[in-house]
Amino acid sequence: MDKELGAVQRRHWDADAARYHEDHADYLDTFFWCPERLAEAEARLLGDPTELAGRTVVEVGCGSAPCAAWLARHSSARVVGFDISMHMLRRAPQVDGLHLLQADAASLPFPEDAADVVFSSFGGYPFLSDLGSAMAEVARVLRPGGSSVIAVNHPTAWIFPDDPEELTAAIPYFQDAYLEWE
Ligand SMILES: C[S@@+](CC[C@H](N)C(=O)[O-])C[C@H]1O[C@@H](n2cnc3c(N)ncnc32)[C@H](O)[C@@H]1O
């Protein structure tokens, strides 16, 4: 990835961490796949957490790790969360089995074929300039036969207020209110 864009995304999320946690305080203590609140406890997109015992699970763009922390609490997996923003990571709880590192999705400091599962819940992928390279990085760390679940929003999502109850298109698509830059 473009190093300059990575630095911009890091500064954006460092600056936005407090607001993000204030706005989403009511659901950042569990694993939801999206603001529409698809709960992993019910959806089981990663399977039965008890079957992840002894496995290595990587989350990309984990933020303050609501998803990774939930998974670590509900399984005996080794859960490794990466995020580009230290201000987001600092807000994560300490949970046994949960390991957090600052890293860009485009360059994960993780060995080849070492992860059984790689997932991301709105962890920055929609904003990358080179999604192909980031997907190659997922493929590199994932062991053969491993699985990956990556949730992203549709590009037009930002014409709606950031509230799943409010589905009136209210924000011009081409305004820059939601761009991750300074
Ligand atoms: C919408 S938040 C979601 C955080 C978390 N998954 C959650 O459910 O609360 C997006 C996260 O992606 C991270 N992010 C953005 N660009 C990134 C990149 N290039 N590499 C890694 N993380 C990135 C941000 O720092 C932020 O924490």
JSON list of N, CA and C in Angstrom, two decimals, residues 10 13-15 17-18 21 62-66 81-94 100-102:
[
{"chain": "A", "resi": 10, "resn": "ARG", "atom": "N", "xyz": [-3.89, 6.33, 9.51]},
{"chain": "A", "resi": 10, "resn": "ARG", "atom": "CA", "xyz": [-3.52, 6.22, 10.93]},
{"chain": "A", "resi": 10, "resn": "ARG", "atom": "C", "xyz": [-3.88, 7.52, 11.66]},
{"chain": "A", "resi": 13, "resn": "TRP", "atom": "N", "xyz": [-7.69, 7.85, 12.10]},
{"chain": "A", "resi": 13, "resn": "TRP", "atom": "CA", "xyz": [-8.30, 7.03, 13.15]},
{"chain": "A", "resi": 13, "resn": "TRP", "atom": "C", "xyz": [-7.77, 7.39, 14.54]},
{"chain": "A", "resi": 14, "resn": "ASP", "atom": "N", "xyz": [-6.54, 7.84, 14.62]},
{"chain": "A", "resi": 14, "resn": "ASP", "atom": "CA", "xyz": [-6.04, 8.33, 15.92]},
{"chain": "A", "resi": 14, "resn": "ASP", "atom": "C", "xyz": [-6.90, 9.50, 16.37]},
{"chain": "A", "resi": 15, "resn": "ALA", "atom": "N", "xyz": [-7.19, 10.40, 15.44]},
{"chain": "A", "resi": 15, "resn": "ALA", "atom": "CA", "xyz": [-7.95, 11.60, 15.79]},
{"chain": "A", "resi": 15, "resn": "ALA", "atom": "C", "xyz": [-9.43, 11.27, 16.04]},
{"chain": "A", "resi": 17, "resn": "ALA", "atom": "N", "xyz": [-10.72, 8.34, 17.23]},
{"chain": "A", "resi": 17, "resn": "ALA", "atom": "CA", "xyz": [-10.97, 7.22, 18.16]},
{"chain": "A", "resi": 17, "resn": "ALA", "atom": "C", "xyz": [-11.98, 7.58, 19.25]},
{"chain": "A", "resi": 18, "resn": "ALA", "atom": "N", "xyz": [-11.85, 8.76, 19.82]},
{"chain": "A", "resi": 18, "resn": "ALA", "atom": "CA", "xyz": [-12.75, 9.14, 20.92]},
{"chain": "A", "resi": 18, "resn": "ALA", "atom": "C", "xyz": [-14.18, 9.28, 20.42]},
{"chain": "A", "resi": 21, "resn": "HIS", "atom": "N", "xyz": [-15.83, 5.90, 19.65]},
{"chain": "A", "resi": 21, "resn": "HIS", "atom": "CA", "xyz": [-16.26, 5.16, 20.84]},
{"chain": "A", "resi": 21, "resn": "HIS", "atom": "C", "xyz": [-17.45, 5.81, 21.53]},
{"chain": "A", "resi": 62, "resn": "CYS", "atom": "N", "xyz": [-8.87, -4.25, 13.75]},
{"chain": "A", "resi": 62, "resn": "CYS", "atom": "CA", "xyz": [-9.67, -4.67, 14.93]},
{"chain": "A", "resi": 62, "resn": "CYS", "atom": "C", "xyz": [-10.12, -3.49, 15.78]},
{"chain": "A", "resi": 63, "resn": "GLY", "atom": "N", "xyz": [-9.54, -2.29, 15.56]},
{"chain": "A", "resi": 63, "resn": "GLY", "atom": "CA", "xyz": [-9.89, -1.14, 16.39]},
{"chain": "A", "resi": 63, "resn": "GLY", "atom": "C", "xyz": [-9.60, -1.44, 17.85]},
{"chain": "A", "resi": 64, "resn": "SER", "atom": "N", "xyz": [-10.57, -1.19, 18.71]},
{"chain": "A", "resi": 64, "resn": "SER", "atom": "CA", "xyz": [-10.38, -1.47, 20.14]},
{"chain": "A", "resi": 64, "resn": "SER", "atom": "C", "xyz": [-10.77, -2.91, 20.46]},
{"chain": "A", "resi": 65, "resn": "ALA", "atom": "N", "xyz": [-10.85, -3.71, 19.42]},
{"chain": "A", "resi": 65, "resn": "ALA", "atom": "CA", "xyz": [-10.98, -5.17, 19.51]},
{"chain": "A", "resi": 65, "resn": "ALA", "atom": "C", "xyz": [-12.28, -5.71, 20.13]},
{"chain": "A", "resi": 66, "resn": "PRO", "atom": "N", "xyz": [-13.44, -5.06, 19.87]},
{"chain": "A", "resi": 66, "resn": "PRO", "atom": "CA", "xyz": [-14.66, -5.65, 20.41]},
{"chain": "A", "resi": 66, "resn": "PRO", "atom": "C", "xyz": [-14.88, -7.08, 19.89]},
{"chain": "A", "resi": 81, "resn": "GLY", "atom": "N", "xyz": [-5.02, -9.44, 16.89]},
{"chain": "A", "resi": 81, "resn": "GLY", "atom": "CA", "xyz": [-5.69, -8.32, 16.23]},
{"chain": "A", "resi": 81, "resn": "GLY", "atom": "C", "xyz": [-4.68, -7.30, 15.74]},
{"chain": "A", "resi": 82, "resn": "PHE", "atom": "N", "xyz": [-4.86, -6.85, 14.49]},
{"chain": "A", "resi": 82, "resn": "PHE", "atom": "CA", "xyz": [-4.00, -5.80, 13.94]},
{"chain": "A", "resi": 82, "resn": "PHE", "atom": "C", "xyz": [-4.84, -4.56, 13.66]},
{"chain": "A", "resi": 83, "resn": "ASP", "atom": "N", "xyz": [-4.28, -3.42, 13.96]},
{"chain": "A", "resi": 83, "resn": "ASP", "atom": "CA", "xyz": [-4.94, -2.17, 13.58]},
{"chain": "A", "resi": 83, "resn": "ASP", "atom": "C", "xyz": [-3.87, -1.11, 13.32]},
{"chain": "A", "resi": 84, "resn": "ILE", "atom": "N", "xyz": [-4.20, -0.20, 12.41]},
{"chain": "A", "resi": 84, "resn": "ILE", "atom": "CA", "xyz": [-3.22, 0.82, 12.05]},
{"chain": "A", "resi": 84, "resn": "ILE", "atom": "C", "xyz": [-3.14, 1.93, 13.11]},
{"chain": "A", "resi": 85, "resn": "SER", "atom": "N", "xyz": [-4.19, 2.05, 13.94]},
{"chain": "A", "resi": 85, "resn": "SER", "atom": "CA", "xyz": [-4.26, 3.18, 14.88]},
{"chain": "A", "resi": 85, "resn": "SER", "atom": "C", "xyz": [-3.98, 2.76, 16.32]},
{"chain": "A", "resi": 86, "resn": "MET", "atom": "N", "xyz": [-2.94, 3.35, 16.91]},
{"chain": "A", "resi": 86, "resn": "MET", "atom": "CA", "xyz": [-2.63, 3.05, 18.30]},
{"chain": "A", "resi": 86, "resn": "MET", "atom": "C", "xyz": [-3.71, 3.60, 19.23]},
{"chain": "A", "resi": 87, "resn": "HIS", "atom": "N", "xyz": [-4.34, 4.71, 18.83]},
{"chain": "A", "resi": 87, "resn": "HIS", "atom": "CA", "xyz": [-5.39, 5.28, 19.70]},
{"chain": "A", "resi": 87, "resn": "HIS", "atom": "C", "xyz": [-6.60, 4.36, 19.76]},
{"chain": "A", "resi": 88, "resn": "MET", "atom": "N", "xyz": [-6.87, 3.62, 18.70]},
{"chain": "A", "resi": 88, "resn": "MET", "atom": "CA", "xyz": [-7.95, 2.63, 18.73]},
{"chain": "A", "resi": 88, "resn": "MET", "atom": "C", "xyz": [-7.50, 1.44, 19.58]},
{"chain": "A", "resi": 89, "resn": "LEU", "atom": "N", "xyz": [-6.30, 0.94, 19.33]},
{"chain": "A", "resi": 89, "resn": "LEU", "atom": "CA", "xyz": [-5.81, -0.25, 20.04]},
{"chain": "A", "resi": 89, "resn": "LEU", "atom": "C", "xyz": [-5.76, -0.02, 21.55]},
{"chain": "A", "resi": 90, "resn": "ARG", "atom": "N", "xyz": [-5.38, 1.19, 21.95]},
{"chain": "A", "resi": 90, "resn": "ARG", "atom": "CA", "xyz": [-5.25, 1.48, 23.39]},
{"chain": "A", "resi": 90, "resn": "ARG", "atom": "C", "xyz": [-6.55, 1.34, 24.15]},
{"chain": "A", "resi": 91, "resn": "ARG", "atom": "N", "xyz": [-7.66, 1.39, 23.44]},
{"chain": "A", "resi": 91, "resn": "ARG", "atom": "CA", "xyz": [-8.96, 1.30, 24.11]},
{"chain": "A", "resi": 91, "resn": "ARG", "atom": "C", "xyz": [-9.43, -0.15, 24.27]},
{"chain": "A", "resi": 92, "resn": "ALA", "atom": "N", "xyz": [-8.62, -1.09, 23.83]},
{"chain": "A", "resi": 92, "resn": "ALA", "atom": "CA", "xyz": [-9.02, -2.50, 23.90]},
{"chain": "A", "resi": 92, "resn": "ALA", "atom": "C", "xyz": [-8.90, -3.05, 25.32]},
{"chain": "A", "resi": 93, "resn": "PRO", "atom": "N", "xyz": [-9.77, -3.99, 25.67]},
{"chain": "A", "resi": 93, "resn": "PRO", "atom": "CA", "xyz": [-9.64, -4.63, 27.00]},
{"chain": "A", "resi": 93, "resn": "PRO", "atom": "C", "xyz": [-8.50, -5.64, 26.99]},
{"chain": "A", "resi": 94, "resn": "GLN", "atom": "N", "xyz": [-8.03, -6.00, 28.17]},
{"chain": "A", "resi": 94, "resn": "GLN", "atom": "CA", "xyz": [-7.04, -7.08, 28.25]},
{"chain": "A", "resi": 94, "resn": "GLN", "atom": "C", "xyz": [-7.79, -8.38, 28.47]},
{"chain": "A", "resi": 100, "resn": "LEU", "atom": "N", "xyz": [-2.55, -7.94, 20.56]},
{"chain": "A", "resi": 100, "resn": "LEU", "atom": "CA", "xyz": [-2.83, -6.82, 19.66]},
{"chain": "A", "resi": 100, "resn": "LEU", "atom": "C", "xyz": [-1.54, -6.18, 19.17]},
{"chain": "A", "resi": 101, "resn": "LEU", "atom": "N", "xyz": [-1.53, -5.85, 17.91]},
{"chain": "A", "resi": 101, "resn": "LEU", "atom": "CA", "xyz": [-0.35, -5.20, 17.34]},
{"chain": "A", "resi": 101, "resn": "LEU", "atom": "C", "xyz": [-0.77, -4.10, 16.38]},
{"chain": "A", "resi": 102, "resn": "GLN", "atom": "N", "xyz": [0.05, -3.06, 16.32]},
{"chain": "A", "resi": 102, "resn": "GLN", "atom": "CA", "xyz": [-0.20, -1.99, 15.36]},
{"chain": "A", "resi": 102, "resn": "GLN", "atom": "C", "xyz": [0.39, -2.39, 14.02]}
]
